[in-house]
């Protein structure tokens, strides 16, 4: 009570615990999604190795839509061309057309004969579904973070290169910057202040 350096509780302090919880929860979800994406790459490599060369990346909406409906080279090769074209055209917003689908099917013809393709196809389909669920959860978490950041109205967002997510992570871990008298104290709190070692 007699300490003259006591400072009032700021708005950021009220939101700090909630932000910390949300940002760490988001980080866990992103880590979980990264593992699943690695699994998708491995499964596609078994089922349809050529696909990675035909698309910019496996982890885009159009490829996930394709693999959810036709999880493997055999499914793509035997699919009706019109159905395949409509699916890819809609998912890619017109980027992939009939010619692309025809080429995909031609490339699939040589990957029919894998014995355990059906089990691996099911695994691929379910893994993509899990990734899509995680995407939805991460979007919800990010919306909550954005609401809190808008309430805080921190000037940290005015720094070029710092968006809502990065700003929220910094505020969640550091707290209210007004608690620190100098930039050196912030660096020391974050563990970035250089130490002097001498005998």
PDB file of C-alpha atoms in Angstrom:
ATOM      1  CA  UNK A   1       0.000   0.000   0.000  1.00  0.00           C
ATOM      2  CA  UNK A   2       2.869   2.385   0.763  1.00  0.00           C
ATOM      3  CA  UNK A   3       4.630   1.657  -2.551  1.00  0.00           C
ATOM      4  CA  UNK A   4       4.497   4.870  -4.618  1.00  0.00           C
ATOM      5  CA  UNK A   5       5.268   2.988  -7.837  1.00  0.00           C
ATOM      6  CA  UNK A   6       1.979   1.086  -7.838  1.00  0.00           C
ATOM      7  CA  UNK A   7       0.112   1.554 -11.107  1.00  0.00           C
ATOM      8  CA  UNK A   8      -3.571   1.141 -11.773  1.00  0.00           C
ATOM      9  CA  UNK A   9      -4.843  -1.947 -13.531  1.00  0.00           C
ATOM     10  CA  UNK A  10      -5.116  -1.152 -17.264  1.00  0.00           C
ATOM     11  CA  UNK A  11      -7.612  -2.385 -19.843  1.00  0.00           C
ATOM     12  CA  UNK A  12      -4.891  -4.497 -21.428  1.00  0.00           C
ATOM     13  CA  UNK A  13      -4.302  -6.284 -18.118  1.00  0.00           C
ATOM     14  CA  UNK A  14      -7.971  -7.345 -17.996  1.00  0.00           C
ATOM     15  CA  UNK A  15      -7.736  -8.848 -21.464  1.00  0.00           C
ATOM     16  CA  UNK A  16      -4.215 -10.224 -21.082  1.00  0.00           C
ATOM     17  CA  UNK A  17      -5.140 -13.616 -19.593  1.00  0.00           C
ATOM     18  CA  UNK A  18      -7.867 -14.199 -22.176  1.00  0.00           C
ATOM     19  CA  UNK A  19      -5.503 -13.258 -25.015  1.00  0.00           C
ATOM     20  CA  UNK A  20      -2.771 -15.492 -23.603  1.00  0.00           C
ATOM     21  CA  UNK A  21      -5.169 -18.421 -23.401  1.00  0.00           C
ATOM     22  CA  UNK A  22      -6.522 -17.869 -26.947  1.00  0.00           C
ATOM     23  CA  UNK A  23      -3.126 -17.356 -28.622  1.00  0.00           C
ATOM     24  CA  UNK A  24      -1.658 -20.450 -26.976  1.00  0.00           C
ATOM     25  CA  UNK A  25      -4.745 -22.483 -27.863  1.00  0.00           C
ATOM     26  CA  UNK A  26      -4.472 -21.289 -31.472  1.00  0.00           C
ATOM     27  CA  UNK A  27      -0.791 -22.233 -31.538  1.00  0.00           C
ATOM     28  CA  UNK A  28      -1.650 -25.787 -30.391  1.00  0.00           C
ATOM     29  CA  UNK A  29      -4.316 -26.088 -33.092  1.00  0.00           C
ATOM     30  CA  UNK A  30      -1.930 -24.837 -35.813  1.00  0.00           C
ATOM     31  CA  UNK A  31       0.680 -27.362 -34.634  1.00  0.00           C
ATOM     32  CA  UNK A  32      -1.901 -30.144 -34.775  1.00  0.00           C
ATOM     33  CA  UNK A  33      -2.944 -29.072 -38.287  1.00  0.00           C
ATOM     34  CA  UNK A  34       0.694 -29.035 -39.462  1.00  0.00           C
ATOM     35  CA  UNK A  35       1.080 -32.695 -38.414  1.00  0.00           C
ATOM     36  CA  UNK A  36      -2.069 -33.632 -40.321  1.00  0.00           C
ATOM     37  CA  UNK A  37      -0.835 -31.795 -43.418  1.00  0.00           C
ATOM     38  CA  UNK A  38       2.381 -33.822 -43.256  1.00  0.00           C
ATOM     39  CA  UNK A  39       0.225 -36.968 -43.148  1.00  0.00           C
ATOM     40  CA  UNK A  40      -1.718 -35.800 -46.219  1.00  0.00           C
ATOM     41  CA  UNK A  41       1.540 -35.270 -48.143  1.00  0.00           C
ATOM     42  CA  UNK A  42       2.722 -38.777 -47.172  1.00  0.00           C
ATOM     43  CA  UNK A  43      -0.574 -40.425 -48.164  1.00  0.00           C
ATOM     44  CA  UNK A  44      -0.767 -38.594 -51.498  1.00  0.00           C
ATOM     45  CA  UNK A  45       2.814 -39.684 -52.178  1.00  0.00           C
ATOM     46  CA  UNK A  46       1.626 -43.304 -51.841  1.00  0.00           C
ATOM     47  CA  UNK A  47      -1.704 -42.977 -53.676  1.00  0.00           C
ATOM     48  CA  UNK A  48      -0.885 -40.495 -56.449  1.00  0.00           C
ATOM     49  CA  UNK A  49       2.785 -39.361 -56.469  1.00  0.00           C
ATOM     50  CA  UNK A  50       2.385 -37.300 -59.645  1.00  0.00           C
ATOM     51  CA  UNK A  51      -0.244 -34.992 -58.118  1.00  0.00           C
ATOM     52  CA  UNK A  52       2.336 -32.835 -56.335  1.00  0.00           C
ATOM     53  CA  UNK A  53       3.891 -31.955 -59.719  1.00  0.00           C
ATOM     54  CA  UNK A  54       0.515 -31.052 -61.233  1.00  0.00           C
ATOM     55  CA  UNK A  55      -0.580 -28.498 -58.610  1.00  0.00           C
ATOM     56  CA  UNK A  56       1.177 -25.516 -56.925  1.00  0.00           C
ATOM     57  CA  UNK A  57       0.729 -27.152 -53.472  1.00  0.00           C
ATOM     58  CA  UNK A  58      -1.285 -30.024 -52.075  1.00  0.00           C
ATOM     59  CA  UNK A  59      -2.723 -27.851 -49.300  1.00  0.00           C
ATOM     60  CA  UNK A  60      -5.178 -25.691 -51.240  1.00  0.00           C
ATOM     61  CA  UNK A  61      -8.982 -25.784 -51.330  1.00  0.00           C
ATOM     62  CA  UNK A  62      -9.229 -27.223 -54.839  1.00  0.00           C
ATOM     63  CA  UNK A  63      -6.865 -30.149 -54.128  1.00  0.00           C
ATOM     64  CA  UNK A  64      -8.633 -30.922 -50.837  1.00  0.00           C
ATOM     65  CA  UNK A  65     -11.992 -30.869 -52.634  1.00  0.00           C
ATOM     66  CA  UNK A  66     -10.608 -33.235 -55.298  1.00  0.00           C
ATOM     67  CA  UNK A  67      -9.113 -35.669 -52.769  1.00  0.00           C
ATOM     68  CA  UNK A  68     -12.184 -35.586 -50.513  1.00  0.00           C
ATOM     69  CA  UNK A  69     -14.380 -36.706 -53.405  1.00  0.00           C
ATOM     70  CA  UNK A  70     -11.800 -38.875 -55.217  1.00  0.00           C
ATOM     71  CA  UNK A  71      -9.190 -39.998 -52.665  1.00  0.00           C
ATOM     72  CA  UNK A  72      -6.632 -41.660 -54.923  1.00  0.00           C
ATOM     73  CA  UNK A  73      -5.430 -42.142 -58.484  1.00  0.00           C
ATOM     74  CA  UNK A  74      -7.888 -44.990 -59.151  1.00  0.00           C
ATOM     75  CA  UNK A  75     -10.882 -42.835 -58.132  1.00  0.00           C
ATOM     76  CA  UNK A  76      -9.727 -39.883 -60.268  1.00  0.00           C
ATOM     77  CA  UNK A  77      -8.969 -42.085 -63.292  1.00  0.00           C
ATOM     78  CA  UNK A  78     -12.401 -43.738 -63.231  1.00  0.00           C
ATOM     79  CA  UNK A  79     -14.375 -40.570 -62.396  1.00  0.00           C
ATOM     80  CA  UNK A  80     -16.780 -39.093 -64.941  1.00  0.00           C
ATOM     81  CA  UNK A  81     -14.930 -36.233 -66.654  1.00  0.00           C
ATOM     82  CA  UNK A  82     -17.893 -33.826 -66.354  1.00  0.00           C
ATOM     83  CA  UNK A  83     -18.225 -34.470 -62.602  1.00  0.00           C
ATOM     84  CA  UNK A  84     -14.479 -34.035 -62.123  1.00  0.00           C
ATOM     85  CA  UNK A  85     -14.432 -30.814 -64.174  1.00  0.00           C
ATOM     86  CA  UNK A  86     -17.401 -29.297 -62.306  1.00  0.00           C
ATOM     87  CA  UNK A  87     -15.877 -30.140 -58.922  1.00  0.00           C
ATOM     88  CA  UNK A  88     -12.431 -28.740 -59.695  1.00  0.00           C
ATOM     89  CA  UNK A  89     -13.719 -25.702 -61.557  1.00  0.00           C
ATOM     90  CA  UNK A  90     -15.994 -24.725 -58.657  1.00  0.00           C
ATOM     91  CA  UNK A  91     -13.373 -25.397 -55.957  1.00  0.00           C
ATOM     92  CA  UNK A  92     -10.625 -23.529 -57.842  1.00  0.00           C
ATOM     93  CA  UNK A  93     -12.944 -20.674 -58.935  1.00  0.00           C
ATOM     94  CA  UNK A  94     -12.385 -21.452 -62.611  1.00  0.00           C
ATOM     95  CA  UNK A  95      -8.636 -21.995 -62.483  1.00  0.00           C
ATOM     96  CA  UNK A  96      -8.878 -25.686 -63.434  1.00  0.00           C
ATOM     97  CA  UNK A  97     -10.939 -26.598 -66.500  1.00  0.00           C
ATOM     98  CA  UNK A  98     -11.716 -29.641 -68.633  1.00  0.00           C
ATOM     99  CA  UNK A  99      -8.193 -29.863 -70.114  1.00  0.00           C
ATOM    100  CA  UNK A 100      -6.604 -29.964 -66.647  1.00  0.00           C
ATOM    101  CA  UNK A 101      -9.016 -32.695 -65.523  1.00  0.00           C
ATOM    102  CA  UNK A 102      -8.351 -34.757 -68.646  1.00  0.00           C
ATOM    103  CA  UNK A 103      -4.603 -34.456 -67.990  1.00  0.00           C
ATOM    104  CA  UNK A 104      -5.103 -35.458 -64.317  1.00  0.00           C
ATOM    105  CA  UNK A 105      -6.970 -38.577 -65.435  1.00  0.00           C
ATOM    106  CA  UNK A 106      -4.251 -39.512 -67.935  1.00  0.00           C
ATOM    107  CA  UNK A 107      -1.602 -39.218 -65.207  1.00  0.00           C
ATOM    108  CA  UNK A 108      -3.676 -41.407 -62.868  1.00  0.00           C
ATOM    109  CA  UNK A 109      -3.865 -44.389 -65.225  1.00  0.00           C
ATOM    110  CA  UNK A 110      -0.498 -45.835 -64.134  1.00  0.00           C
ATOM    111  CA  UNK A 111      -1.285 -45.811 -60.366  1.00  0.00           C
ATOM    112  CA  UNK A 112      -4.143 -48.305 -60.253  1.00  0.00           C
ATOM    113  CA  UNK A 113      -2.503 -51.365 -58.862  1.00  0.00           C
ATOM    114  CA  UNK A 114      -1.783 -50.504 -55.225  1.00  0.00           C
ATOM    115  CA  UNK A 115      -3.134 -53.355 -53.029  1.00  0.00           C
ATOM    116  CA  UNK A 116      -4.018 -51.311 -49.945  1.00  0.00           C
ATOM    117  CA  UNK A 117      -5.315 -48.266 -51.826  1.00  0.00           C
ATOM    118  CA  UNK A 118      -8.815 -48.421 -50.301  1.00  0.00           C
ATOM    119  CA  UNK A 119      -7.583 -48.297 -46.683  1.00  0.00           C
ATOM    120  CA  UNK A 120      -5.126 -45.508 -47.470  1.00  0.00           C
ATOM    121  CA  UNK A 121      -7.842 -43.620 -49.375  1.00  0.00           C
ATOM    122  CA  UNK A 122     -10.113 -43.699 -46.319  1.00  0.00           C
ATOM    123  CA  UNK A 123      -7.270 -42.459 -44.139  1.00  0.00           C
ATOM    124  CA  UNK A 124      -6.596 -39.606 -46.582  1.00  0.00           C
ATOM    125  CA  UNK A 125     -10.275 -38.650 -46.724  1.00  0.00           C
ATOM    126  CA  UNK A 126     -10.606 -38.538 -42.920  1.00  0.00           C
ATOM    127  CA  UNK A 127      -7.338 -36.630 -42.486  1.00  0.00           C
ATOM    128  CA  UNK A 128      -8.540 -33.916 -44.896  1.00  0.00           C
ATOM    129  CA  UNK A 129     -11.823 -33.712 -42.980  1.00  0.00           C
ATOM    130  CA  UNK A 130      -9.896 -33.203 -39.723  1.00  0.00           C
ATOM    131  CA  UNK A 131      -7.805 -30.439 -41.328  1.00  0.00           C
ATOM    132  CA  UNK A 132     -10.949 -28.669 -42.519  1.00  0.00           C
ATOM    133  CA  UNK A 133     -12.446 -28.877 -39.014  1.00  0.00           C
ATOM    134  CA  UNK A 134      -9.242 -27.443 -37.539  1.00  0.00           C
ATOM    135  CA  UNK A 135      -9.311 -24.628 -40.152  1.00  0.00           C
ATOM    136  CA  UNK A 136     -12.808 -23.755 -38.981  1.00  0.00           C
ATOM    137  CA  UNK A 137     -11.780 -23.827 -35.297  1.00  0.00           C
ATOM    138  CA  UNK A 138      -8.685 -21.677 -35.965  1.00  0.00           C
ATOM    139  CA  UNK A 139     -10.872 -19.123 -37.805  1.00  0.00           C
ATOM    140  CA  UNK A 140     -13.197 -18.941 -34.770  1.00  0.00           C
ATOM    141  CA  UNK A 141     -10.255 -18.440 -32.401  1.00  0.00           C
ATOM    142  CA  UNK A 142      -8.809 -15.718 -34.659  1.00  0.00           C
ATOM    143  CA  UNK A 143     -12.163 -13.911 -34.729  1.00  0.00           C
ATOM    144  CA  UNK A 144     -12.215 -13.887 -30.909  1.00  0.00           C
ATOM    145  CA  UNK A 145      -8.631 -12.590 -30.850  1.00  0.00           C
ATOM    146  CA  UNK A 146      -9.579  -9.829 -33.310  1.00  0.00           C
ATOM    147  CA  UNK A 147     -12.534  -8.747 -31.125  1.00  0.00           C
ATOM    148  CA  UNK A 148     -10.277  -8.436 -28.064  1.00  0.00           C
ATOM    149  CA  UNK A 149      -7.575  -6.618 -30.048  1.00  0.00           C
ATOM    150  CA  UNK A 150     -10.179  -4.134 -31.321  1.00  0.00           C
ATOM    151  CA  UNK A 151     -11.288  -3.486 -27.734  1.00  0.00           C
ATOM    152  CA  UNK A 152      -7.697  -2.940 -26.594  1.00  0.00           C
ATOM    153  CA  UNK A 153      -7.015  -0.690 -29.615  1.00  0.00           C
ATOM    154  CA  UNK A 154      -3.250  -1.100 -29.164  1.00  0.00           C
ATOM    155  CA  UNK A 155      -0.834   1.020 -31.232  1.00  0.00           C
ATOM    156  CA  UNK A 156       1.185  -2.165 -31.815  1.00  0.00           C
ATOM    157  CA  UNK A 157      -1.013  -2.842 -34.874  1.00  0.00           C
ATOM    158  CA  UNK A 158       0.282   0.344 -36.512  1.00  0.00           C
ATOM    159  CA  UNK A 159       3.764  -1.213 -36.797  1.00  0.00           C
ATOM    160  CA  UNK A 160       4.324  -2.488 -40.375  1.00  0.00           C
ATOM    161  CA  UNK A 161       4.361  -6.282 -40.539  1.00  0.00           C
ATOM    162  CA  UNK A 162       2.468  -6.820 -37.276  1.00  0.00           C
ATOM    163  CA  UNK A 163      -1.049  -8.120 -37.818  1.00  0.00           C
ATOM    164  CA  UNK A 164      -3.758  -9.111 -35.324  1.00  0.00           C
ATOM    165  CA  UNK A 165      -2.249 -12.537 -34.641  1.00  0.00           C
ATOM    166  CA  UNK A 166       1.326 -11.356 -34.067  1.00  0.00           C
ATOM    167  CA  UNK A 167       0.190  -8.311 -32.087  1.00  0.00           C
ATOM    168  CA  UNK A 168      -2.040 -10.482 -29.906  1.00  0.00           C
ATOM    169  CA  UNK A 169       0.818 -12.895 -29.198  1.00  0.00           C
ATOM    170  CA  UNK A 170       3.155 -10.057 -28.191  1.00  0.00           C
ATOM    171  CA  UNK A 171       0.566  -8.393 -25.928  1.00  0.00           C
ATOM    172  CA  UNK A 172      -0.459 -11.755 -24.435  1.00  0.00           C
ATOM    173  CA  UNK A 173       3.094 -12.589 -23.408  1.00  0.00           C
ATOM    174  CA  UNK A 174       4.373  -9.092 -22.521  1.00  0.00           C
ATOM    175  CA  UNK A 175       1.183  -7.530 -21.151  1.00  0.00           C
ATOM    176  CA  UNK A 176       0.876  -3.776 -20.728  1.00  0.00           C
ATOM    177  CA  UNK A 177       3.951  -1.982 -22.102  1.00  0.00           C
ATOM    178  CA  UNK A 178       3.340   0.916 -19.701  1.00  0.00           C
ATOM    179  CA  UNK A 179       4.590  -1.322 -16.872  1.00  0.00           C
ATOM    180  CA  UNK A 180       8.125  -0.989 -18.234  1.00  0.00           C
ATOM    181  CA  UNK A 181      10.183   2.167 -17.818  1.00  0.00           C
ATOM    182  CA  UNK A 182      12.489   1.509 -20.780  1.00  0.00           C
ATOM    183  CA  UNK A 183      12.803  -0.675 -23.898  1.00  0.00           C
ATOM    184  CA  UNK A 184      15.716  -2.506 -22.209  1.00  0.00           C
ATOM    185  CA  UNK A 185      13.381  -3.747 -19.474  1.00  0.00           C
ATOM    186  CA  UNK A 186      10.968  -5.115 -22.104  1.00  0.00           C
ATOM    187  CA  UNK A 187      13.860  -6.922 -23.803  1.00  0.00           C
ATOM    188  CA  UNK A 188      15.017  -8.335 -20.464  1.00  0.00           C
ATOM    189  CA  UNK A 189      11.457  -9.510 -19.658  1.00  0.00           C
ATOM    190  CA  UNK A 190      11.221 -11.205 -23.066  1.00  0.00           C
ATOM    191  CA  UNK A 191      14.627 -12.837 -22.559  1.00  0.00           C
ATOM    192  CA  UNK A 192      16.311 -10.994 -25.437  1.00  0.00           C
ATOM    193  CA  UNK A 193      18.555  -8.715 -23.423  1.00  0.00           C
ATOM    194  CA  UNK A 194      22.228  -9.616 -24.004  1.00  0.00           C
ATOM    195  CA  UNK A 195      24.051 -10.787 -20.874  1.00  0.00           C
ATOM    196  CA  UNK A 196      27.653 -10.041 -19.944  1.00  0.00           C
ATOM    197  CA  UNK A 197      29.824 -12.967 -18.966  1.00  0.00           C
ATOM    198  CA  UNK A 198      33.218 -12.226 -17.431  1.00  0.00           C
ATOM    199  CA  UNK A 199      35.602 -13.915 -15.032  1.00  0.00           C
TER     200      UNK A 199
END
